[in-house]
PDB file of C-alpha atoms and ligand atoms in Angstrom:
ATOM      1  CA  UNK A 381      34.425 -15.278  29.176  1.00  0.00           C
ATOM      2  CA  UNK A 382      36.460 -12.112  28.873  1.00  0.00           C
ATOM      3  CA  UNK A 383      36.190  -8.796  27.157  1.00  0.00           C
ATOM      4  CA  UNK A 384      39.224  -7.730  25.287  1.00  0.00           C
ATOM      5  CA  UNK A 385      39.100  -3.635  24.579  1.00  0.00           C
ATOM      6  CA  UNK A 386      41.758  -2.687  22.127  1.00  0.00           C
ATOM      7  CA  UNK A 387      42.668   0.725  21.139  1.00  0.00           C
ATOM      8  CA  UNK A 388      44.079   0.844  17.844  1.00  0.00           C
ATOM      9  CA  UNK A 389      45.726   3.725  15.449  1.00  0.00           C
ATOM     10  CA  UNK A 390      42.362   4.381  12.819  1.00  0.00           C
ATOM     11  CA  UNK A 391      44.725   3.087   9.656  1.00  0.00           C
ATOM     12  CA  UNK A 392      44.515  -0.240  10.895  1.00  0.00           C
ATOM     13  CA  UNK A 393      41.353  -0.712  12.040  1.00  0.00           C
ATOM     14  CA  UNK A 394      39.805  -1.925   8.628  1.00  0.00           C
ATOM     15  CA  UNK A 395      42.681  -4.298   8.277  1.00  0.00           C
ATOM     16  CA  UNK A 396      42.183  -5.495  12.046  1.00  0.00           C
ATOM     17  CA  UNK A 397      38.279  -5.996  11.566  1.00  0.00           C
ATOM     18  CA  UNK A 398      38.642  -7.713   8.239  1.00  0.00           C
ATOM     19  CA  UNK A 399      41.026 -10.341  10.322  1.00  0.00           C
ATOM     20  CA  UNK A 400      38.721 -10.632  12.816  1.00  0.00           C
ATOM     21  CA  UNK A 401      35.735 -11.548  10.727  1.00  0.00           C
ATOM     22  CA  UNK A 402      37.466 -14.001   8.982  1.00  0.00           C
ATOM     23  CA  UNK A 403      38.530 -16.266  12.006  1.00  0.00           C
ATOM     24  CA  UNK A 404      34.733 -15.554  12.764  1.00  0.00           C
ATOM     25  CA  UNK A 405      35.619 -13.560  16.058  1.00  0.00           C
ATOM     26  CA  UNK A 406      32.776 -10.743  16.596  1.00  0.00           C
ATOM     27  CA  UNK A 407      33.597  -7.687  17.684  1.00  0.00           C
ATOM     28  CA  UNK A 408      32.294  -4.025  18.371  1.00  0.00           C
ATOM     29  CA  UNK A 409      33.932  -0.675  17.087  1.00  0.00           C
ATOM     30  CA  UNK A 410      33.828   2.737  18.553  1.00  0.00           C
ATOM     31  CA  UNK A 411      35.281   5.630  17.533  1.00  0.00           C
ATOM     32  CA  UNK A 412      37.321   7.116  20.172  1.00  0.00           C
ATOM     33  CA  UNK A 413      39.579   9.775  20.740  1.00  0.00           C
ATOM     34  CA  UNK A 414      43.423  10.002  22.497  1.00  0.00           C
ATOM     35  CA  UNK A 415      43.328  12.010  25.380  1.00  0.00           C
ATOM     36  CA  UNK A 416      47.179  12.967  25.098  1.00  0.00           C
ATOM     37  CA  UNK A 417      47.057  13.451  20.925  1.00  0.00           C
ATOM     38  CA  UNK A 418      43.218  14.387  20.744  1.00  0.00           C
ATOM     39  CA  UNK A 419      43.684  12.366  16.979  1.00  0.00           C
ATOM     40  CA  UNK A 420      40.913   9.914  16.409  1.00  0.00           C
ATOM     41  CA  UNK A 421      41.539   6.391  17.145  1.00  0.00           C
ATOM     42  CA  UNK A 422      39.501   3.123  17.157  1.00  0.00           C
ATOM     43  CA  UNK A 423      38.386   1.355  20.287  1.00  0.00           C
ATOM     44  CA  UNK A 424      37.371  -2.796  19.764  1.00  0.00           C
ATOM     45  CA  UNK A 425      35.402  -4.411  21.859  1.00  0.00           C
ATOM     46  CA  UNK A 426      35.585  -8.097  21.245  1.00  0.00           C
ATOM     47  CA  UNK A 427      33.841 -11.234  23.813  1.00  0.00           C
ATOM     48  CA  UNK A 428      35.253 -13.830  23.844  1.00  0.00           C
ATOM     49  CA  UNK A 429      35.685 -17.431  25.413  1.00  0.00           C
ATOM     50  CA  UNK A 430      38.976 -17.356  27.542  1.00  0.00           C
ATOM     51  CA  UNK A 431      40.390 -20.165  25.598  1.00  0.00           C
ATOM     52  CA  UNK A 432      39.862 -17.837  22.451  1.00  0.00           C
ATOM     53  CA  UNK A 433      42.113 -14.757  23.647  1.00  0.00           C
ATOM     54  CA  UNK A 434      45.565 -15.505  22.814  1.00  0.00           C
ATOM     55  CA  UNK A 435      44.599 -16.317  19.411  1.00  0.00           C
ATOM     56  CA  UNK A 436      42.817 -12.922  19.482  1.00  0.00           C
ATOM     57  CA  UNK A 437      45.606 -11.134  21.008  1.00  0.00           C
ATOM     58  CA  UNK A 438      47.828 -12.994  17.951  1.00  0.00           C
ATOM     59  CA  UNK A 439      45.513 -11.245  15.083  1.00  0.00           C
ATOM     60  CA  UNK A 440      45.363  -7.584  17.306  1.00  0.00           C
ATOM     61  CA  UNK A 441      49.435  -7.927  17.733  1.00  0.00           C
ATOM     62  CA  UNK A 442      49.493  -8.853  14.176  1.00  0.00           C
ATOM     63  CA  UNK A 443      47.767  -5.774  12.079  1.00  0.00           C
ATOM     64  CA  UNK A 444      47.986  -3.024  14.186  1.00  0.00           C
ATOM     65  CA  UNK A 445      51.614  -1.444  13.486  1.00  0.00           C
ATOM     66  CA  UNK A 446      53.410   0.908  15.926  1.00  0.00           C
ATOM     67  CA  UNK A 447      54.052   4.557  14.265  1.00  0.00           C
ATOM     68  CA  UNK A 448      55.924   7.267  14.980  1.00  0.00           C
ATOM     69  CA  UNK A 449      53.775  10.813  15.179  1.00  0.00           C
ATOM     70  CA  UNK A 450      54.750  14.347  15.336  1.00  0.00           C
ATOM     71  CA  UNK A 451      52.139  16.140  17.378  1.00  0.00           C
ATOM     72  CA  UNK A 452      52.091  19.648  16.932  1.00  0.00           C
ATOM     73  CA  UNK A 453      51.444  22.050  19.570  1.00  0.00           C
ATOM     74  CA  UNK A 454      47.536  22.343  20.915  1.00  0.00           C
ATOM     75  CA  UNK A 455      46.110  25.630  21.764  1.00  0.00           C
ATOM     76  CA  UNK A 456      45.288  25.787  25.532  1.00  0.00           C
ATOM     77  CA  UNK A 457      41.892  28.368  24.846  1.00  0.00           C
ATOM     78  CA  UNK A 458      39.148  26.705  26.095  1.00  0.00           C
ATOM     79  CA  UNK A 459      41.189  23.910  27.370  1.00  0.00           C
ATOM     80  CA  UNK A 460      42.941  22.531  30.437  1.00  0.00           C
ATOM     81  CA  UNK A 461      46.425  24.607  30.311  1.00  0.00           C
ATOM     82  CA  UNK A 462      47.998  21.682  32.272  1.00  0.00           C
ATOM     83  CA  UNK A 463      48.438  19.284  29.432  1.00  0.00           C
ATOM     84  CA  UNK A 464      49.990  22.098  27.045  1.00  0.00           C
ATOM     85  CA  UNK A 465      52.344  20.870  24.918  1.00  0.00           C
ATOM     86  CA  UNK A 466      53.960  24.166  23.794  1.00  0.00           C
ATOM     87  CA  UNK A 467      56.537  22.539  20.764  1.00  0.00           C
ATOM     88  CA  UNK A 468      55.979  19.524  18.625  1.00  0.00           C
ATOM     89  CA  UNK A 469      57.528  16.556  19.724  1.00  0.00           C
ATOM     90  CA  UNK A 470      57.338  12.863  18.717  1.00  0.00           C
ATOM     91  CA  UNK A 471      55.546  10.321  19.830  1.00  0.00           C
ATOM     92  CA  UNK A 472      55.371   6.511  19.086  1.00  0.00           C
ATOM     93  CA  UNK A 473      51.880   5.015  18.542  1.00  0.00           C
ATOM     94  CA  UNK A 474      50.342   1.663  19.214  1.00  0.00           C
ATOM     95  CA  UNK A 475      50.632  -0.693  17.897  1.00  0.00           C
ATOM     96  CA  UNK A 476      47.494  -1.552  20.371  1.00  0.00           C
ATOM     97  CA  UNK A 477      46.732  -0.740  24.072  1.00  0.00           C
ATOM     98  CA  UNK A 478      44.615  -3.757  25.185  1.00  0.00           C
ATOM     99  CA  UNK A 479      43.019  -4.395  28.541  1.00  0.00           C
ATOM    100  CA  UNK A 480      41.591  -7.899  29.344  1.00  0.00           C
ATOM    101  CA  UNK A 481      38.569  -7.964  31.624  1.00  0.00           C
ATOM    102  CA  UNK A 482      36.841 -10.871  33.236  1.00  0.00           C
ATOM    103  CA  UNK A 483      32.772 -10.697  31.909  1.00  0.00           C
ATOM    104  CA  UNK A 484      30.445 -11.937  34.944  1.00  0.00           C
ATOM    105  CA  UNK A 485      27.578 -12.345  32.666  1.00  0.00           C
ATOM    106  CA  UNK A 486      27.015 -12.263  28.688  1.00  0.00           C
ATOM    107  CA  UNK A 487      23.102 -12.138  27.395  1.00  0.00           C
ATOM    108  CA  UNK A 488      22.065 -11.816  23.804  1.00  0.00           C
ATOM    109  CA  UNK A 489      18.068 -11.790  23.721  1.00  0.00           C
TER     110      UNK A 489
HETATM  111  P1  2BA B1055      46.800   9.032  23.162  1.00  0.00           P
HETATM  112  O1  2BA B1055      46.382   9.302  24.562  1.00  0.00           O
HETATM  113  O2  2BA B1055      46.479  10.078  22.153  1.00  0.00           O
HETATM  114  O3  2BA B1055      48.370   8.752  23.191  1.00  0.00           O
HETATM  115  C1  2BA B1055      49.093   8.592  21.984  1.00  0.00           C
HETATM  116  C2  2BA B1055      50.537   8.285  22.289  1.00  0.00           C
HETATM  117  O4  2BA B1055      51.115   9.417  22.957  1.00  0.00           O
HETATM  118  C3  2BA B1055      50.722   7.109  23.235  1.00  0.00           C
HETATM  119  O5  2BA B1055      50.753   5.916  22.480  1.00  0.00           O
HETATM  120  C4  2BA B1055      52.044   7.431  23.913  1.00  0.00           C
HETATM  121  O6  2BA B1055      53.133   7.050  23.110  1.00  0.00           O
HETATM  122  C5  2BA B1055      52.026   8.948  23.944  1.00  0.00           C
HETATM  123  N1  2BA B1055      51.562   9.462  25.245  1.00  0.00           N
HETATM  124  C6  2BA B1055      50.363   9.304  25.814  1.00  0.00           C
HETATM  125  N2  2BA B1055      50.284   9.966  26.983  1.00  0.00           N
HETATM  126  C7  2BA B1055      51.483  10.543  27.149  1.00  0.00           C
HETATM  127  C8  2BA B1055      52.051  11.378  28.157  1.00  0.00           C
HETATM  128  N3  2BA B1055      51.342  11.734  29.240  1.00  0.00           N
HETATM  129  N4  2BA B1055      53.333  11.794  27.998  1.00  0.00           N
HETATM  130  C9  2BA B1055      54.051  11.434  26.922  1.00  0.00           C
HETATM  131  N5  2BA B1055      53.574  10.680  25.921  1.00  0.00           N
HETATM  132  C10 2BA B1055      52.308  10.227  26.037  1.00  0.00           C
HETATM  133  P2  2BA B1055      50.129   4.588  23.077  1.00  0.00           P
HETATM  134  O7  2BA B1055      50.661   4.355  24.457  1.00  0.00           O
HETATM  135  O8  2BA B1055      50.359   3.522  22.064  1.00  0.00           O
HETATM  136  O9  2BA B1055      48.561   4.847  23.246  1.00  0.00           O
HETATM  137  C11 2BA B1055      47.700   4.936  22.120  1.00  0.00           C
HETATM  138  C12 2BA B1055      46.303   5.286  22.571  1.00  0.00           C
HETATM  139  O10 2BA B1055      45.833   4.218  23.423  1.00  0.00           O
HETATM  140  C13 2BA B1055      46.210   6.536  23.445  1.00  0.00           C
HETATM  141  O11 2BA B1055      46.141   7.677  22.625  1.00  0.00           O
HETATM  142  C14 2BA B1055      44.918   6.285  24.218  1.00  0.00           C
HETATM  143  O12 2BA B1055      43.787   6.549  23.400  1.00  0.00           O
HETATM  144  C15 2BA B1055      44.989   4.786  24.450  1.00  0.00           C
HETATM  145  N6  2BA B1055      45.601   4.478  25.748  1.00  0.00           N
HETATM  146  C16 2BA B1055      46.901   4.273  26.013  1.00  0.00           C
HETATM  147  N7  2BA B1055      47.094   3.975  27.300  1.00  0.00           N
HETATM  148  C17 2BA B1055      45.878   4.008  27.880  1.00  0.00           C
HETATM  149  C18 2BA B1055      45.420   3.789  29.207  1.00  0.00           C
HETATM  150  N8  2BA B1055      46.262   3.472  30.218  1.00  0.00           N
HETATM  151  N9  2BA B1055      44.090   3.921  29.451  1.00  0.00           N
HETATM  152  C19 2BA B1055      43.239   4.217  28.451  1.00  0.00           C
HETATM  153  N10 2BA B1055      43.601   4.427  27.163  1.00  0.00           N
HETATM  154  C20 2BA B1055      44.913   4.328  26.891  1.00  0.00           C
END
């Protein structure tokens, strides 16, 4: 079994959860945050069997769109000064960062 966590851009995870449910794929979502952009984004955990995660990797690679984003400067009060960015500048999003990890043991009591 593997655990497949996807970070996705908050517009599509409704899209990318509805998809999901329909090929009956169960997943978990969290509500996380970019460290570089500090904009909300959408973290999905999702088990599954390991003959299950290319077909899973199909429907994340297939609703979550890349995007260009203008970031606008951050104030450094109260923050770490080393990751200032001190003009905006453009960044491209997603369309999903996805890490595939090997589970050792799955319970559901
Ligand atoms: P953020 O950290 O807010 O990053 C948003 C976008 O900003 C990134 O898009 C990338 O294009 C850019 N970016 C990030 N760090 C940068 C840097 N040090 N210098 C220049 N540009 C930078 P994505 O690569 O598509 O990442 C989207 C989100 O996925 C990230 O949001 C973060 O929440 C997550 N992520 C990406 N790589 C990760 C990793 N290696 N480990 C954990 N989370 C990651």
């Amino acid at each position: 079994m593997k655990l497949i966590v996807a970070v996705v851009q908050d517009k599509d995870s409704n899209r990318l959860s509805n998809a999901l449910v329909e090929q009956d794929y169960r997943a978990t979502k969290l509500a996380s945050t970019g460290g570089f952009l500090r904009a909300g984004n959408t973290t999905f955990l999702i088990g599954v069997e390991d003959n299950h995660v290319q077909s899973v990797l199909d429907i994340i690679q297939d609703n979550c769109k890349t995007r260009d984003q203008l970031v606008a400067p951050v104030s450094p009060m109260g923050g770490n000064a080393d990751s200032y960015v001190p003009y905006p500048v453009e960044v491209q999003v997603g369309g999903a960062t996805v890490f595939i990890m090997q589970v050792e043991q799955f319970e559901q009591f």
